[in-house]
Amino acid sequence: MKLGKQRVVSAALVMALAVGSISGAGAAEAAKKASLKTKKMTLSVKKSQKIVIKNKLAKKKYTFKSSKASVAKVSKAGKVTGVKAGKAKISVYEENKKKPKKKKKIGTCSVVVNVKKDNTDNKATTAPVVTAVPVVTAPVVTAPAATAPAPTQDVPAVTEPAATAKPTIVPAYNTTTVDFDGSTSKVVESEITVPLTQAMLYGGICKISADFTQETGSEQELSVGYEGEYLNITLNGAYIKDKSVDPMSDATAFSCPSGETVHKEFSFEVPKYSYDFNLKLSGPAGVSFKVDNVTVQAMPFEDADYAGMVEASTRSTGNNARIKKAIEKARAGEDVTIAYLGGSITEGFAASETDNGDCYAEESYNQFKYNYGAGDGSNVHFINAGMSGTPSRLGIIRYERDVLAQMKHGQYPDILFIDFAVNDGGDCAEQYEGIIRTALEQGSAVVLMFVLYNNGNGRENDYKDFGEYYELAMVSPGSGMASAKKSAFDNWFYWPDGHPDVGGHRYMADCISKMFCTVDQEEAKVDNNTETKEPKKSKNFVGMKTLESSTDISKIDAVKSVTPGGFSVLKDSAQPTLQYIKNGVEKLPWFPDVWAHTSSSGSDSFKAEIKCNSILVAYKQAGSGFGKAECYVDGEYVGDLATSNGGWNNAVVFTALSENTVKDHTLEIKMKEGDEKKPFTIYAIGYADSGEKAEYPD
């Protein structure tokens, strides 16, 4: 999740949630009146806190709206996150779930957002510190723990250890000790709560060990347990973005004789989609007891050596010169852009948050931003160019549009992650190398990210050869999982359809951060000059550019003309949309500007005159009812563009031309005989001209 995503859930909140989920008698429910418990809050940028509603009614729905989302945004569950310094108001509404909807405002929460990035917001004065025990040489950077508002009772929170510089933090899954104001012991009156959200962010096994003593003169019943919330996900074969939040709790009681020290060990299996996790040590009301030597061992699944898994995931740091340069720029306050180009996993499928904050790409960016960015880290920028169903052939077509055209600081990304080892079926190696060479020749640091799908390594064993040839950093989560128990790892890592789940995204983000930490501690190498290096397979696709119906060809010398012919419809709404917000647009179609043929378009061909050496055509793979088209280059038939019943409106890429020499070519696409009255959509065209650097036109 995004940095600082932690909250303390008090017993009162858990009870409120529990009550809110029970449909009682109508008279009892009518007697309740929902109101705001949280009426004001102060946050730092990227820190979060949840709005608490008292007396929530089961038959009602509660919604939230920010007066200034650019200052403080609010999720559908009422989680407020600071975006930038300023003030905002969050209005909270109650409405009927059944039609017709009746909506009323039940209150407003005032929010003040500060720029500071430390962890001083709303700290409890008696908060114990959970100190991580280092287990790796180059620790993985994990988001610092945020804290809840100062409670009315003694509910301590986790705080970040004081340091003169930004700390390097070990993996969240680790053995930790609880520090009570510099002491290992604490005298507790009735109960104490220790937030451990960051340690158990996505569930797993939590083992507690502690010593208990009480001097009341009689035997007392104490308990160790947890409480919090988890995301209630319905596994009905489809990923659900709008998820409710349900309370969770568990506790185990034990007897503690007076005057004796009792050592107890407990193990809790925290739900996979945990949203908050708080350790509770409790006794009877008014009874004081002493707790000592509290240790918490967190792991994603039984016997998992998480730190070892992360340690083993760095396949190579390659020639580290460009990554080290990006880190130095970030620390110096210069603008640094990290871009991620890949498929559905990079896009964030099965990452739990509606704002895509759990996606490995955004989480690893946030970790880099926190660890190396200057001040509040606003000098570090992020581009997610993930799109479901994208192999390298489509990735190289999209690179100019979805990476270079998104650059707001500089011309090329400082660091580019490439994730196509899973999606590349058949022979996509030439296009994969084309992306690598294009980015390297533009001066970017290239990292090969070998994500995992369906418990397989995909093309990693093939594509590692490119990493070794070009001396690239390579991150291999699969290498890290080698020592893990397969069935337990699969259950924690994967969504039911085979995509990495929220736990898998967290693991991959930690693997990336481990690579950055390793590079940061290495001696800098001399940057290698890739422009003089011969290609491993081909350079025919280097510098590929994107051609869509919205492209202004008057600014592009290589494109002489485009004649749509019967492909004159420039929009196609029947296509998937992005899972993240791009350029301020939610649910943006993959290809907003197409050339589409309809049942009434006629038989005229699509033609484009382009000076180039390579051409790729991306077209819509739809179900029944769509037609087939024929592709010609310079009047010669080069192949069919055929749809299939297995299509889901995804993009399929056809190689129309691949050669070394740049010259004028005419691309022609026309409907196959007999299919002139059937629909067909050209999503985009990619063209390359002699491996020149891909410079996006003004």
PDB file of C-alpha atoms in Angstrom, residues 319-473:
ATOM      1  CA  ASN A 319      26.288  -1.880 -14.714  1.00  0.00           C
ATOM      2  CA  ASN A 320      25.045   0.242 -11.814  1.00  0.00           C
ATOM      3  CA  ALA A 321      26.187   3.638 -13.132  1.00  0.00           C
ATOM      4  CA  ARG A 322      22.807   4.927 -14.279  1.00  0.00           C
ATOM      5  CA  ILE A 323      20.826   3.703 -11.274  1.00  0.00           C
ATOM      6  CA  LYS A 324      23.382   5.255  -8.922  1.00  0.00           C
ATOM      7  CA  LYS A 325      23.153   8.468 -10.908  1.00  0.00           C
ATOM      8  CA  ALA A 326      19.350   8.469 -10.488  1.00  0.00           C
ATOM      9  CA  ILE A 327      19.704   7.916  -6.733  1.00  0.00           C
ATOM     10  CA  GLU A 328      22.219  10.768  -6.464  1.00  0.00           C
ATOM     11  CA  LYS A 329      19.927  13.068  -8.460  1.00  0.00           C
ATOM     12  CA  ALA A 330      16.988  12.205  -6.210  1.00  0.00           C
ATOM     13  CA  ARG A 331      18.970  12.926  -3.053  1.00  0.00           C
ATOM     14  CA  ALA A 332      20.173  16.216  -4.502  1.00  0.00           C
ATOM     15  CA  GLY A 333      16.597  17.348  -5.140  1.00  0.00           C
ATOM     16  CA  GLU A 334      16.769  17.010  -8.925  1.00  0.00           C
ATOM     17  CA  ASP A 335      13.805  15.618 -10.838  1.00  0.00           C
ATOM     18  CA  VAL A 336      13.902  11.848 -11.302  1.00  0.00           C
ATOM     19  CA  THR A 337      11.298   9.807 -13.196  1.00  0.00           C
ATOM     20  CA  ILE A 338      10.777   6.065 -12.745  1.00  0.00           C
ATOM     21  CA  ALA A 339       8.640   4.362 -15.401  1.00  0.00           C
ATOM     22  CA  TYR A 340       7.217   0.843 -15.475  1.00  0.00           C
ATOM     23  CA  LEU A 341       6.294  -0.724 -18.839  1.00  0.00           C
ATOM     24  CA  GLY A 342       4.507  -4.058 -18.728  1.00  0.00           C
ATOM     25  CA  GLY A 343       1.292  -6.063 -18.712  1.00  0.00           C
ATOM     26  CA  SER A 344      -1.588  -6.655 -16.303  1.00  0.00           C
ATOM     27  CA  ILE A 345       0.652  -7.277 -13.284  1.00  0.00           C
ATOM     28  CA  THR A 346       2.393  -3.941 -13.777  1.00  0.00           C
ATOM     29  CA  GLU A 347      -0.996  -2.315 -14.386  1.00  0.00           C
ATOM     30  CA  GLY A 348      -1.982  -3.478 -10.903  1.00  0.00           C
ATOM     31  CA  PHE A 349      -4.473  -6.276 -11.480  1.00  0.00           C
ATOM     32  CA  ALA A 350      -5.336  -7.945  -8.135  1.00  0.00           C
ATOM     33  CA  ALA A 351      -3.662  -5.155  -6.140  1.00  0.00           C
ATOM     34  CA  SER A 352      -6.194  -4.358  -3.455  1.00  0.00           C
ATOM     35  CA  GLU A 353      -6.578  -0.588  -3.429  1.00  0.00           C
ATOM     36  CA  THR A 354      -8.917   1.306  -5.714  1.00  0.00           C
ATOM     37  CA  ASP A 355      -6.198   3.944  -6.075  1.00  0.00           C
ATOM     38  CA  ASN A 356      -3.757   1.228  -7.222  1.00  0.00           C
ATOM     39  CA  GLY A 357      -1.425   1.982  -4.327  1.00  0.00           C
ATOM     40  CA  ASP A 358      -0.769  -1.706  -3.659  1.00  0.00           C
ATOM     41  CA  CYS A 359       0.544  -2.364  -7.174  1.00  0.00           C
ATOM     42  CA  TYR A 360       4.200  -3.409  -6.999  1.00  0.00           C
ATOM     43  CA  ALA A 361       5.105  -0.610  -9.409  1.00  0.00           C
ATOM     44  CA  GLU A 362       3.605   2.195  -7.343  1.00  0.00           C
ATOM     45  CA  GLU A 363       4.674   0.685  -4.015  1.00  0.00           C
ATOM     46  CA  SER A 364       8.321   0.300  -5.102  1.00  0.00           C
ATOM     47  CA  TYR A 365       8.237   3.844  -6.497  1.00  0.00           C
ATOM     48  CA  ASN A 366       6.924   5.104  -3.141  1.00  0.00           C
ATOM     49  CA  GLN A 367       9.702   3.257  -1.329  1.00  0.00           C
ATOM     50  CA  PHE A 368      12.318   4.803  -3.647  1.00  0.00           C
ATOM     51  CA  LYS A 369      10.711   8.221  -3.205  1.00  0.00           C
ATOM     52  CA  TYR A 370      10.786   7.959   0.576  1.00  0.00           C
ATOM     53  CA  ASN A 371      14.277   6.529   0.838  1.00  0.00           C
ATOM     54  CA  TYR A 372      16.080   8.667  -1.740  1.00  0.00           C
ATOM     55  CA  GLY A 373      13.892  11.677  -2.552  1.00  0.00           C
ATOM     56  CA  ALA A 374      14.710  15.104  -1.171  1.00  0.00           C
ATOM     57  CA  GLY A 375      12.396  16.695   1.384  1.00  0.00           C
ATOM     58  CA  ASP A 376       8.898  15.338   0.835  1.00  0.00           C
ATOM     59  CA  GLY A 377      10.111  13.373  -2.185  1.00  0.00           C
ATOM     60  CA  SER A 378       8.111  15.429  -4.675  1.00  0.00           C
ATOM     61  CA  ASN A 379      11.147  15.546  -6.979  1.00  0.00           C
ATOM     62  CA  VAL A 380      10.673  11.823  -7.733  1.00  0.00           C
ATOM     63  CA  HIS A 381       8.031  11.094 -10.387  1.00  0.00           C
ATOM     64  CA  PHE A 382       6.154   7.988 -11.471  1.00  0.00           C
ATOM     65  CA  ILE A 383       4.782   6.611 -14.735  1.00  0.00           C
ATOM     66  CA  ASN A 384       2.735   3.419 -14.783  1.00  0.00           C
ATOM     67  CA  ALA A 385       2.626   2.161 -18.377  1.00  0.00           C
ATOM     68  CA  GLY A 386       1.253  -1.264 -17.525  1.00  0.00           C
ATOM     69  CA  MET A 387      -1.625  -2.566 -19.640  1.00  0.00           C
ATOM     70  CA  SER A 388      -3.247  -5.977 -19.505  1.00  0.00           C
ATOM     71  CA  GLY A 389      -2.462  -8.409 -22.286  1.00  0.00           C
ATOM     72  CA  THR A 390       0.654  -6.549 -23.408  1.00  0.00           C
ATOM     73  CA  PRO A 391       3.563  -8.534 -24.872  1.00  0.00           C
ATOM     74  CA  SER A 392       6.779  -6.888 -26.050  1.00  0.00           C
ATOM     75  CA  ARG A 393       5.333  -6.427 -29.554  1.00  0.00           C
ATOM     76  CA  LEU A 394       2.624  -4.191 -28.148  1.00  0.00           C
ATOM     77  CA  GLY A 395       4.860  -2.675 -25.485  1.00  0.00           C
ATOM     78  CA  ILE A 396       7.248  -1.276 -28.057  1.00  0.00           C
ATOM     79  CA  ILE A 397       4.317   0.283 -29.953  1.00  0.00           C
ATOM     80  CA  ARG A 398       3.061   1.886 -26.731  1.00  0.00           C
ATOM     81  CA  TYR A 399       6.457   3.017 -25.416  1.00  0.00           C
ATOM     82  CA  GLU A 400       6.415   6.417 -27.114  1.00  0.00           C
ATOM     83  CA  ARG A 401       2.781   7.145 -26.234  1.00  0.00           C
ATOM     84  CA  ASP A 402       2.616   5.679 -22.732  1.00  0.00           C
ATOM     85  CA  VAL A 403       6.099   6.484 -21.430  1.00  0.00           C
ATOM     86  CA  LEU A 404       7.826   9.231 -23.411  1.00  0.00           C
ATOM     87  CA  ALA A 405       4.670  11.285 -23.970  1.00  0.00           C
ATOM     88  CA  GLN A 406       3.932  11.130 -20.228  1.00  0.00           C
ATOM     89  CA  MET A 407       7.268  12.676 -19.234  1.00  0.00           C
ATOM     90  CA  LYS A 408       6.737  15.954 -17.396  1.00  0.00           C
ATOM     91  CA  HIS A 409      10.307  16.390 -16.169  1.00  0.00           C
ATOM     92  CA  GLY A 410      12.989  15.728 -18.736  1.00  0.00           C
ATOM     93  CA  GLN A 411      12.717  13.853 -22.015  1.00  0.00           C
ATOM     94  CA  TYR A 412      13.384  10.251 -21.008  1.00  0.00           C
ATOM     95  CA  PRO A 413      12.844   8.268 -17.793  1.00  0.00           C
ATOM     96  CA  ASP A 414      15.831   7.971 -15.460  1.00  0.00           C
ATOM     97  CA  ILE A 415      14.896   4.369 -14.684  1.00  0.00           C
ATOM     98  CA  LEU A 416      12.732   2.096 -16.838  1.00  0.00           C
ATOM     99  CA  PHE A 417      11.392  -1.241 -15.583  1.00  0.00           C
ATOM    100  CA  ILE A 418      10.500  -3.707 -18.348  1.00  0.00           C
ATOM    101  CA  ASP A 419       8.041  -6.501 -17.491  1.00  0.00           C
ATOM    102  CA  PHE A 420       7.228  -8.811 -20.409  1.00  0.00           C
ATOM    103  CA  ALA A 421       8.752 -12.146 -19.393  1.00  0.00           C
ATOM    104  CA  VAL A 422       5.271 -13.459 -18.525  1.00  0.00           C
ATOM    105  CA  ASN A 423       3.276 -12.120 -21.480  1.00  0.00           C
ATOM    106  CA  ASP A 424       5.713 -12.873 -24.281  1.00  0.00           C
ATOM    107  CA  GLY A 425       4.495 -15.945 -26.127  1.00  0.00           C
ATOM    108  CA  GLY A 426       6.047 -17.028 -29.397  1.00  0.00           C
ATOM    109  CA  ASP A 427       9.017 -15.017 -30.601  1.00  0.00           C
ATOM    110  CA  CYS A 428       8.914 -11.476 -29.207  1.00  0.00           C
ATOM    111  CA  ALA A 429      12.642 -11.294 -28.502  1.00  0.00           C
ATOM    112  CA  GLU A 430      13.370  -8.762 -31.261  1.00  0.00           C
ATOM    113  CA  GLN A 431      10.801  -6.329 -29.881  1.00  0.00           C
ATOM    114  CA  TYR A 432      11.959  -6.995 -26.298  1.00  0.00           C
ATOM    115  CA  GLU A 433      15.500  -6.093 -27.347  1.00  0.00           C
ATOM    116  CA  GLY A 434      14.126  -3.108 -29.237  1.00  0.00           C
ATOM    117  CA  ILE A 435      12.688  -1.633 -26.034  1.00  0.00           C
ATOM    118  CA  ILE A 436      15.960  -2.266 -24.183  1.00  0.00           C
ATOM    119  CA  ARG A 437      18.123  -0.644 -26.864  1.00  0.00           C
ATOM    120  CA  THR A 438      15.741   2.291 -27.327  1.00  0.00           C
ATOM    121  CA  ALA A 439      15.798   3.132 -23.608  1.00  0.00           C
ATOM    122  CA  LEU A 440      19.546   2.571 -23.224  1.00  0.00           C
ATOM    123  CA  GLU A 441      20.358   4.774 -26.192  1.00  0.00           C
ATOM    124  CA  GLN A 442      18.183   7.495 -24.661  1.00  0.00           C
ATOM    125  CA  GLY A 443      20.237   7.326 -21.456  1.00  0.00           C
ATOM    126  CA  SER A 444      17.782   5.509 -19.190  1.00  0.00           C
ATOM    127  CA  ALA A 445      18.796   2.888 -16.648  1.00  0.00           C
ATOM    128  CA  VAL A 446      16.984  -0.300 -17.649  1.00  0.00           C
ATOM    129  CA  VAL A 447      15.836  -2.895 -15.115  1.00  0.00           C
ATOM    130  CA  LEU A 448      14.413  -6.233 -16.224  1.00  0.00           C
ATOM    131  CA  MET A 449      11.556  -7.171 -13.901  1.00  0.00           C
ATOM    132  CA  PHE A 450      10.719 -10.873 -14.028  1.00  0.00           C
ATOM    133  CA  VAL A 451       7.263 -10.935 -12.432  1.00  0.00           C
ATOM    134  CA  LEU A 452       5.547 -14.213 -11.663  1.00  0.00           C
ATOM    135  CA  TYR A 453       2.270 -15.508 -13.050  1.00  0.00           C
ATOM    136  CA  ASN A 454       0.590 -18.810 -12.259  1.00  0.00           C
ATOM    137  CA  ASN A 455       3.621 -20.045 -10.351  1.00  0.00           C
ATOM    138  CA  GLY A 456       5.900 -19.929 -13.377  1.00  0.00           C
ATOM    139  CA  ASN A 457       8.956 -17.948 -14.421  1.00  0.00           C
ATOM    140  CA  GLY A 458       7.758 -17.269 -17.978  1.00  0.00           C
ATOM    141  CA  ARG A 459      10.591 -16.212 -20.297  1.00  0.00           C
ATOM    142  CA  GLU A 460      12.979 -15.306 -17.500  1.00  0.00           C
ATOM    143  CA  ASN A 461      15.503 -17.991 -18.435  1.00  0.00           C
ATOM    144  CA  ASP A 462      15.507 -16.680 -22.016  1.00  0.00           C
ATOM    145  CA  TYR A 463      15.467 -12.973 -21.264  1.00  0.00           C
ATOM    146  CA  LYS A 464      18.165 -13.087 -18.593  1.00  0.00           C
ATOM    147  CA  ASP A 465      20.551 -13.449 -21.543  1.00  0.00           C
ATOM    148  CA  PHE A 466      19.600  -9.923 -22.641  1.00  0.00           C
ATOM    149  CA  GLY A 467      20.250  -8.697 -19.107  1.00  0.00           C
ATOM    150  CA  GLU A 468      23.684 -10.249 -19.073  1.00  0.00           C
ATOM    151  CA  TYR A 469      24.510  -9.056 -22.604  1.00  0.00           C
ATOM    152  CA  TYR A 470      23.549  -5.438 -21.880  1.00  0.00           C
ATOM    153  CA  GLU A 471      24.735  -5.529 -18.220  1.00  0.00           C
ATOM    154  CA  LEU A 472      21.309  -4.685 -16.807  1.00  0.00           C
ATOM    155  CA  ALA A 473      19.913  -4.898 -13.310  1.00  0.00           C
TER     156      ALA A 473
END
